[in-house]
CSV table of C-alpha atoms in Angstrom, one decimal:
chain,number,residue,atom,x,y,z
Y,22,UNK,CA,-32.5,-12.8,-55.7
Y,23,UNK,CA,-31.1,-11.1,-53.1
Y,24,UNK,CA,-31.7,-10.7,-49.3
Y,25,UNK,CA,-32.8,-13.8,-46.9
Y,26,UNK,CA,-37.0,-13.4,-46.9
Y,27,UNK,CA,-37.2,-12.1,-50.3
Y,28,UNK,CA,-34.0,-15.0,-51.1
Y,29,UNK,CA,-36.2,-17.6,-50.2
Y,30,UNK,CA,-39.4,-16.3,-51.5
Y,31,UNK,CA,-38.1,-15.5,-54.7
Y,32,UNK,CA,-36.1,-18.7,-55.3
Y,33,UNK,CA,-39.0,-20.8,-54.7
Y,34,UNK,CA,-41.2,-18.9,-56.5
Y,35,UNK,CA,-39.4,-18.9,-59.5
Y,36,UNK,CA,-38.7,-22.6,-59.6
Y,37,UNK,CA,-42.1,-23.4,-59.5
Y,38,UNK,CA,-42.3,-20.9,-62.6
Y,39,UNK,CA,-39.5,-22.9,-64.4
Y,40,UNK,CA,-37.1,-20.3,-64.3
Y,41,UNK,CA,-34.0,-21.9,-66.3
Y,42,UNK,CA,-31.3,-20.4,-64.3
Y,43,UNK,CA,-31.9,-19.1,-60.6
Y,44,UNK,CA,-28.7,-17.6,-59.2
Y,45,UNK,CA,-29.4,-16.1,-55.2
Y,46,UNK,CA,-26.6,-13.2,-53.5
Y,47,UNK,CA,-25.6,-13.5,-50.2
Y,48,UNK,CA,-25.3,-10.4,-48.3
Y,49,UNK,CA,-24.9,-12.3,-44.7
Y,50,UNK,CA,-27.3,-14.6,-43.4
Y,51,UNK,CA,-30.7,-14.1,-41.1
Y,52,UNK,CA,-28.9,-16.8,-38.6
Y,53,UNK,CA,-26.2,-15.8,-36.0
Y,54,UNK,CA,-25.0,-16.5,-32.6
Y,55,UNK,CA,-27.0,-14.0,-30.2
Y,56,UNK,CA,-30.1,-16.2,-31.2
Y,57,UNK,CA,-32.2,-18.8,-29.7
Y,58,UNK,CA,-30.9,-22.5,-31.2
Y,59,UNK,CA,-34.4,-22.9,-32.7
Y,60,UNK,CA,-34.7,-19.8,-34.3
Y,61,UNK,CA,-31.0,-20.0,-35.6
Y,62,UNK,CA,-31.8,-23.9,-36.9
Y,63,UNK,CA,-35.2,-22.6,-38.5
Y,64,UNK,CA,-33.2,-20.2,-40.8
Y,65,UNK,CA,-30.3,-22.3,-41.8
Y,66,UNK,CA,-33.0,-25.0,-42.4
Y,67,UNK,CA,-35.1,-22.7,-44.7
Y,68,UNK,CA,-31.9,-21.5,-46.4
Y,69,UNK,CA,-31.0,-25.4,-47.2
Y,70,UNK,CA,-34.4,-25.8,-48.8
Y,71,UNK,CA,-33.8,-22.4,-51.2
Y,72,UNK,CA,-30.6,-23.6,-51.9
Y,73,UNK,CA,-31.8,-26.7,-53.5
Y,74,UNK,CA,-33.3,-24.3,-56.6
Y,75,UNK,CA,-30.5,-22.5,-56.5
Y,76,UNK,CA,-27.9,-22.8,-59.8
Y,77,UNK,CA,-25.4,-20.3,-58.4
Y,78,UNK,CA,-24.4,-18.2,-55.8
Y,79,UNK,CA,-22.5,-14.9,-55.0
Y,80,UNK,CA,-21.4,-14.4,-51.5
Y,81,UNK,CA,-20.4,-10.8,-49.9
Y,82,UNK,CA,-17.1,-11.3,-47.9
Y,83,UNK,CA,-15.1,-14.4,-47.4
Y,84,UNK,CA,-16.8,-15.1,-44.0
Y,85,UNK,CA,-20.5,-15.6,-45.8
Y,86,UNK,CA,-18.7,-17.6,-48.4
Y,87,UNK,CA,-16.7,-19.9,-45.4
Y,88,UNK,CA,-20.1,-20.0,-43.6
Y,89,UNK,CA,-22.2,-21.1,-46.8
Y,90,UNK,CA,-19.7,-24.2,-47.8
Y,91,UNK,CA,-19.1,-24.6,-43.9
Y,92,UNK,CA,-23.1,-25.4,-43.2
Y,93,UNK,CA,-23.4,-27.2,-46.8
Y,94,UNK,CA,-25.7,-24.5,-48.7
Y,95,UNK,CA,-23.6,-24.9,-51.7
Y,96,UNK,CA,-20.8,-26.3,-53.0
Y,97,UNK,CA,-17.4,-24.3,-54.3
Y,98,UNK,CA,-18.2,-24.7,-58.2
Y,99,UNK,CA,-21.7,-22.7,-57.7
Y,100,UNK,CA,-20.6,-20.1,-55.4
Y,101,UNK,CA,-18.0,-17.0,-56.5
Y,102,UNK,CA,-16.7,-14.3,-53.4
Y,103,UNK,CA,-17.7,-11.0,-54.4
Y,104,UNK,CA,-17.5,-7.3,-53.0
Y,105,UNK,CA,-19.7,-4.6,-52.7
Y,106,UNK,CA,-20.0,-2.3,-56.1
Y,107,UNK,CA,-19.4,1.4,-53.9
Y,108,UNK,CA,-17.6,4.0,-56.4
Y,109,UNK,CA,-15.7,5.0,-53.6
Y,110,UNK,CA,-14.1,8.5,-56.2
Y,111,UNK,CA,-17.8,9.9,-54.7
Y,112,UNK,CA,-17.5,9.9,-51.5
Y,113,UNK,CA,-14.3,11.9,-51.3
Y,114,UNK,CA,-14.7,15.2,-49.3
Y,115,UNK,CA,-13.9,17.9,-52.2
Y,116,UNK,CA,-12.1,21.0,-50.3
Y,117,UNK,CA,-13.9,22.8,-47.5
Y,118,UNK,CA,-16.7,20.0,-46.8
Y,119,UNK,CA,-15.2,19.3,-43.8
Y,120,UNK,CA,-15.9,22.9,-42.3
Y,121,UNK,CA,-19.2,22.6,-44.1
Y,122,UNK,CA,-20.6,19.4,-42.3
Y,123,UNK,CA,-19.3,20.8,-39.4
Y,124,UNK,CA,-21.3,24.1,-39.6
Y,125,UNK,CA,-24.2,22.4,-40.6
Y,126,UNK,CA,-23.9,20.1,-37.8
Y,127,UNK,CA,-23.7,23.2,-35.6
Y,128,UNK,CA,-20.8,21.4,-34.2
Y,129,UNK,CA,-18.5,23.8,-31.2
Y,130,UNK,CA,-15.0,24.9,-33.3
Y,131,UNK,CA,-12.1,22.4,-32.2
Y,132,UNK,CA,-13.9,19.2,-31.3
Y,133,UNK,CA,-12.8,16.2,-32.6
Y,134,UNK,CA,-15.7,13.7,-33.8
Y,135,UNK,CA,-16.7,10.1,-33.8
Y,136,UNK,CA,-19.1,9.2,-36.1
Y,137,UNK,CA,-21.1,6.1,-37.2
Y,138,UNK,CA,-23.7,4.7,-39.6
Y,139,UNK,CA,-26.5,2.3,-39.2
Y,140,UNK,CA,-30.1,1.6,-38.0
Y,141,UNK,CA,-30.6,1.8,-34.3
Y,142,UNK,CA,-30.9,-1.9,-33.4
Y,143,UNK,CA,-29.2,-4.1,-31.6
Y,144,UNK,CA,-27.0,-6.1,-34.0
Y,145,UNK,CA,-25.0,-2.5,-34.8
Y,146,UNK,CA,-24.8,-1.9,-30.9
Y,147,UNK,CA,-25.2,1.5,-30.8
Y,148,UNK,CA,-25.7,1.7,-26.8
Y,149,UNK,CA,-22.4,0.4,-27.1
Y,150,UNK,CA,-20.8,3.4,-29.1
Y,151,UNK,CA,-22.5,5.7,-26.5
Y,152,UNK,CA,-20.8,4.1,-23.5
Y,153,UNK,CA,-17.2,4.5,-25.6
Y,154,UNK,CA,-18.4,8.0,-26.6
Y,155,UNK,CA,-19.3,8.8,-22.4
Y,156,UNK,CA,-15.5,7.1,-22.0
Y,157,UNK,CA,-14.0,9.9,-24.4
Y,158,UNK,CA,-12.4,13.3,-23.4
Y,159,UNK,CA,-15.1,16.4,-23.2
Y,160,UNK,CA,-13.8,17.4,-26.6
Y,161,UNK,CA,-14.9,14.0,-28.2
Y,162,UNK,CA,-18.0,14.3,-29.5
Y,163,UNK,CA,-20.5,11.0,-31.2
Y,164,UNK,CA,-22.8,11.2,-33.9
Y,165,UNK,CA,-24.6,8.7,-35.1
Y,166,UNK,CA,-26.1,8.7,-38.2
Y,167,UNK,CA,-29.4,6.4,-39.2
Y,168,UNK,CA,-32.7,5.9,-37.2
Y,169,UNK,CA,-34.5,2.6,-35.5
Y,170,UNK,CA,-36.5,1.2,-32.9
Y,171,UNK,CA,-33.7,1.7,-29.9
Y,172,UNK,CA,-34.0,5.3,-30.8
Y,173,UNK,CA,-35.9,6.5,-27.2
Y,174,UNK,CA,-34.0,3.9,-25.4
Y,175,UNK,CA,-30.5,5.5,-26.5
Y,176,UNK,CA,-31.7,8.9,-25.6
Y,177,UNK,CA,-32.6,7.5,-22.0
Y,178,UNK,CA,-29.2,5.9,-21.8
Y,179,UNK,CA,-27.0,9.4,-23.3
Y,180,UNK,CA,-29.3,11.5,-21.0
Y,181,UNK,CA,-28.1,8.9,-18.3
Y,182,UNK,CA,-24.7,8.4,-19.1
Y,183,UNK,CA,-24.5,12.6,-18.9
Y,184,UNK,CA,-23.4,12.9,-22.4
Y,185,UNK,CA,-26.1,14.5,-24.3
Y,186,UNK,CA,-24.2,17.5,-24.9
Y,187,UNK,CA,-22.0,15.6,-27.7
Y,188,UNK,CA,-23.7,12.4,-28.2
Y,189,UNK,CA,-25.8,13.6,-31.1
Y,190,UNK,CA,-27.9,10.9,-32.9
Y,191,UNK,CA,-28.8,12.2,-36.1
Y,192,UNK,CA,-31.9,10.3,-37.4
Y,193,UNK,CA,-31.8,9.3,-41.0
Y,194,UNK,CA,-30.1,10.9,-43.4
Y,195,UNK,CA,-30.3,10.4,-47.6
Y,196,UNK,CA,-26.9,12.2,-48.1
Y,197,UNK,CA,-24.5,9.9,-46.1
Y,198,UNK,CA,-21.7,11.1,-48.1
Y,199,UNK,CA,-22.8,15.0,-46.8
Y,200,UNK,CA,-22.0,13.8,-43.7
Y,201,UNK,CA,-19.0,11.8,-43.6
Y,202,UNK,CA,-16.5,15.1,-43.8
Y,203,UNK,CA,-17.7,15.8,-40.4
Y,204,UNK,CA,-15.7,13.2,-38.8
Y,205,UNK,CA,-12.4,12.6,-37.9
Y,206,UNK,CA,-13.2,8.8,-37.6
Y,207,UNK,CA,-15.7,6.2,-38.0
Y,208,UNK,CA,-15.6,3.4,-35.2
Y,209,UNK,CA,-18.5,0.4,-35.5
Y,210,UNK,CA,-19.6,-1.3,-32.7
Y,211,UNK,CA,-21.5,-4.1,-34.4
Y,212,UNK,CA,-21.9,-7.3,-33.2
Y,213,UNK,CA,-22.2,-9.1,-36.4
Y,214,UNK,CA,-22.1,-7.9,-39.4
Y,215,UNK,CA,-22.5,-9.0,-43.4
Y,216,UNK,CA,-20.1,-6.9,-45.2
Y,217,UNK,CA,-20.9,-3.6,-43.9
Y,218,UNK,CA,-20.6,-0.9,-47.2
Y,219,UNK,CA,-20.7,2.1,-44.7
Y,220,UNK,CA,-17.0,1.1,-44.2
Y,221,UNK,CA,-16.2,1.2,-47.8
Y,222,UNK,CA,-17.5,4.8,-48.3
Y,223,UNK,CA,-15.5,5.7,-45.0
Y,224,UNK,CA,-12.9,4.5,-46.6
Y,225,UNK,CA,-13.4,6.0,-49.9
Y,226,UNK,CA,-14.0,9.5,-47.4
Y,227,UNK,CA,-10.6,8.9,-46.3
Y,228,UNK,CA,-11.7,8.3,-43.0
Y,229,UNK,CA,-9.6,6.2,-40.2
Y,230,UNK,CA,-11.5,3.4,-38.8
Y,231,UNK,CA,-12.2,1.4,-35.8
Y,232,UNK,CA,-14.2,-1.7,-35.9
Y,233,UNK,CA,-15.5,-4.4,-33.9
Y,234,UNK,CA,-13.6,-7.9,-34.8
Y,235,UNK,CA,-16.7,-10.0,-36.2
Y,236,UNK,CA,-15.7,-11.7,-39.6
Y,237,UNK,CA,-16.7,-9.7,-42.3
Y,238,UNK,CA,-15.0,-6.7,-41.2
Y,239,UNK,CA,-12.1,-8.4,-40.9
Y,240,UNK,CA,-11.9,-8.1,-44.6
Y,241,UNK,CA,-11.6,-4.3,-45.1
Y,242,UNK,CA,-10.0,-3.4,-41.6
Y,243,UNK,CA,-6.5,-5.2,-41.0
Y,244,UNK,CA,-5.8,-4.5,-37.2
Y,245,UNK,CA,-3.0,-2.4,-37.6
Y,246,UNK,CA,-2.6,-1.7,-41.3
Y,247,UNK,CA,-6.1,-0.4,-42.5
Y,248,UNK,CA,-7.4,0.3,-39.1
Y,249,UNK,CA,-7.9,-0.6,-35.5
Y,250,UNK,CA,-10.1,-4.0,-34.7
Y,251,UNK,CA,-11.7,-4.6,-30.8
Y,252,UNK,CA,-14.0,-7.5,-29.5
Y,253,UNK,CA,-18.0,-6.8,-29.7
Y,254,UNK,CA,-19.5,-6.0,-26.8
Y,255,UNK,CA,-16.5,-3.8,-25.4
Y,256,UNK,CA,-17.3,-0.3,-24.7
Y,257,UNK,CA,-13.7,0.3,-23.2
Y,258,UNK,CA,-11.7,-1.2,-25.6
Y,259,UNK,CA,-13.8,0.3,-27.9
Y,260,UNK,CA,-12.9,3.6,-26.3
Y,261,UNK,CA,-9.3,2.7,-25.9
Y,262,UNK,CA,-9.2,2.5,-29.6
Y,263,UNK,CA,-10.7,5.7,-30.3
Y,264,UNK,CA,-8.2,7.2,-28.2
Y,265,UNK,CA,-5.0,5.7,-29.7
Y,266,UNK,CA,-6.5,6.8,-33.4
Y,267,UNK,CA,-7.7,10.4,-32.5
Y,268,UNK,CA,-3.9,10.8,-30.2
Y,269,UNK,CA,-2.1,9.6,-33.2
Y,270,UNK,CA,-3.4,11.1,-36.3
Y,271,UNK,CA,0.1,10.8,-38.6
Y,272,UNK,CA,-0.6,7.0,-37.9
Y,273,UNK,CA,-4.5,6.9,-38.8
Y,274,UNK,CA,-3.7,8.9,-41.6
Y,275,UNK,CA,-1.4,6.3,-42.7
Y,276,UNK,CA,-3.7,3.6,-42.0
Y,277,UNK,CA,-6.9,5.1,-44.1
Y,278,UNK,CA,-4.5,5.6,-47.0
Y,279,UNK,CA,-3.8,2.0,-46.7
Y,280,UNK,CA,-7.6,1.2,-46.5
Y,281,UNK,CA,-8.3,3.2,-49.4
Y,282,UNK,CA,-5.9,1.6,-51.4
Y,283,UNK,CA,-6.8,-1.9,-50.7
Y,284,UNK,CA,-10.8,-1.0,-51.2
Y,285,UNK,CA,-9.7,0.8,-54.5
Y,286,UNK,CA,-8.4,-2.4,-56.3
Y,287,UNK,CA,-11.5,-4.8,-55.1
Y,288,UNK,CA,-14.5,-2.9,-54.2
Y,289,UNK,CA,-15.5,-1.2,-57.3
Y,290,UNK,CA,-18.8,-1.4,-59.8
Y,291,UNK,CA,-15.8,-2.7,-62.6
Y,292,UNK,CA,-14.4,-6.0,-60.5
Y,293,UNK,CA,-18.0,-6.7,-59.6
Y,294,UNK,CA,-18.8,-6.9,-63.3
Y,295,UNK,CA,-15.6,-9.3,-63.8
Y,296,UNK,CA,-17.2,-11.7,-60.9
C-alpha cells in the first residue's frame, strides 16, 4: 500500500482478507508540526494501529525512516530507506528547449526566472515564494507551476504585492518536464515536505536549486554543495538566496552538476529495484 488513507485502509483491509505478506511505503506522514495536538495524535495513533498488520516497510528519505523508528511504527529489521524511482536522463532539456519554453511562456527576452512545482496549499507555501518573488529585481520573474485551493487567494496577494506582471501562476500542467527549461532555477518554499520528486527532475533538468531546510530536502540539497537551503516561513532569506544563485551562475552551475551527480547514483528506477 501506499499513501496514509489509502495505507491504512488497505492494510487493514487486507489483513482481514488474510493476505500472507502486507508490506506498506512511506512517502511522509499525514502528521506534522503546523497541526493541532489532537489531530497530529489521531494520525500517529491510526498509523500505530496499521502498523500492527504490517510485515515490512519502505520509507522515502532518511527523515520518514528516523521519524517511523523515532515514534515506534516499526522496527529497523522491517523497514529499508528507499528513493524515488525518477529516470532523471528524461528530463534533460535537449538543445533549444530553453528558448522554446520561454516562447511558449510568452516570457519578455532577457529575464531571468524562478520557477516552482506543486499544488497551491499551504504546506508548499506558495504565498511565500510570491513575497521572495515581489523581493526580486524587475527582471526576476516567478512561475509557478500546479493548481489548488489558495489559487484566488495568491492572485489577491500578487495583485497586492504589485507583482502581477511576472508572478505568473501557471495552473496545472501534464508536461512538467516542457516546462522546466524555462527556468534558471527552481527555489521551494515548503514547509514540510516527504521527499519532494519535483527536486529530482530539477535536478535531472540541470537546474540550480534553492530550498527550504525541512528534513527530507535535506537529503538531495547539501547547503552549499548541491544547492542553497533557508528556514520555512522566510520570504527574505528566501529571496536572499535567489539572489546569491541567479548573481553567481558559474557557482550554481557547479552546484547542479553536483546535485545531478549525487541523484544519478541513488535516485533511479535500477537502485529502487535493488531495495
Amino acid at each position: 500500500t501506499h499513501s496514509s488513507k489509502a495505507g491504512v485502509i488497505g492494510r487493514l483491509a487486507a489483513a482481514r482478507a488474510g493476505v500472507p505478506r502486507i508490506v506498506h511505503t512511506w512517502h511522509g506522514f499525514p502528521f506534522n508540526e503546523f497541526q493541532s495536538w489532537a489531530r497530529r495524535t489521531a494520525y500517529i495513533r491510526l498509523e500505530r494501529i496499521a502498523a500492527k498488520h504490517t510485515d515490512a516497510f519502505l520509507g522515502v528519505g532518511t527523515d520518514t525512516v528516523t521519524t517511523a523508528l523515532r515514534l515506534g511504527l516499526t522496527t529497523p529489521e522491517r523497514v529499508r530507506l528507499s528513493w524515488p524511482a525518477v529516470d532523471v536522463d528524461a528530463y534533460a532539456a535537449a538543445p533549444g528547449a530553453r528558448a522554446q519554453a520561454r516562447r511558449r511562456l510568452d516570457l519578455p527576452l532577457g529575464v531571468k526566472v524562478v520557477g516552482s512545482v506543486g499544488r497551491l496549499t499551504f504546506q508548499k507555501g506558495p504565498e511565500i515564494f510570491a513575497k521572495a518573488v515581489a523581493r526580486l529585481p524587475d527582471d526576476v520573474f516567478g512561475l509557478w507551476v500546479g493548481g489548488g485551493p489558495m489559487a484566488d487567494r495568491l492572485a489577491k496577494l500578487t495583485a497586492k504585492l504589485g507583482v502581477e506582471d511576472r508572478m505568473r501562476w501557471l495552473g496545472h500542467t501534464d508536461d512538467v518536464a516542457a516546462v522546466l527549461p524555462a527556468f534558471d532555477l527552481m527555489a521551494m518554499a515548503s514547509r514540510w515536505e516527504g521527499l519532494p520528486c519535483v527536486l529530482v527532475e530539477a535536478i535531472g533538468a540541470g537546474i540550480p536549486l534553492v530550498a527550504t531546510a525541512v528534513p527530507s530536502n535535506q537529503d538531495l540539497v547539501l547547503a552549499g554543495e548541491t544547492g542553497l537551503l533557508v528556514p520555512p516561513e522566510d520570504p527574505e532569506r528566501l529571496a536572499g538566496a535567489i539572489t546569491a544563485m541567479l548573481d553567481d551562475p558559474a557557482a550554481a552551475d557547479r552546484m547542479a552538476e553536483r546535485a545531478r551527480g549525487r541523484v544519478g547514483e541513488w535516485f533511479t528506477p535500477a537502485h529502487l529495484g535493488t531495495v
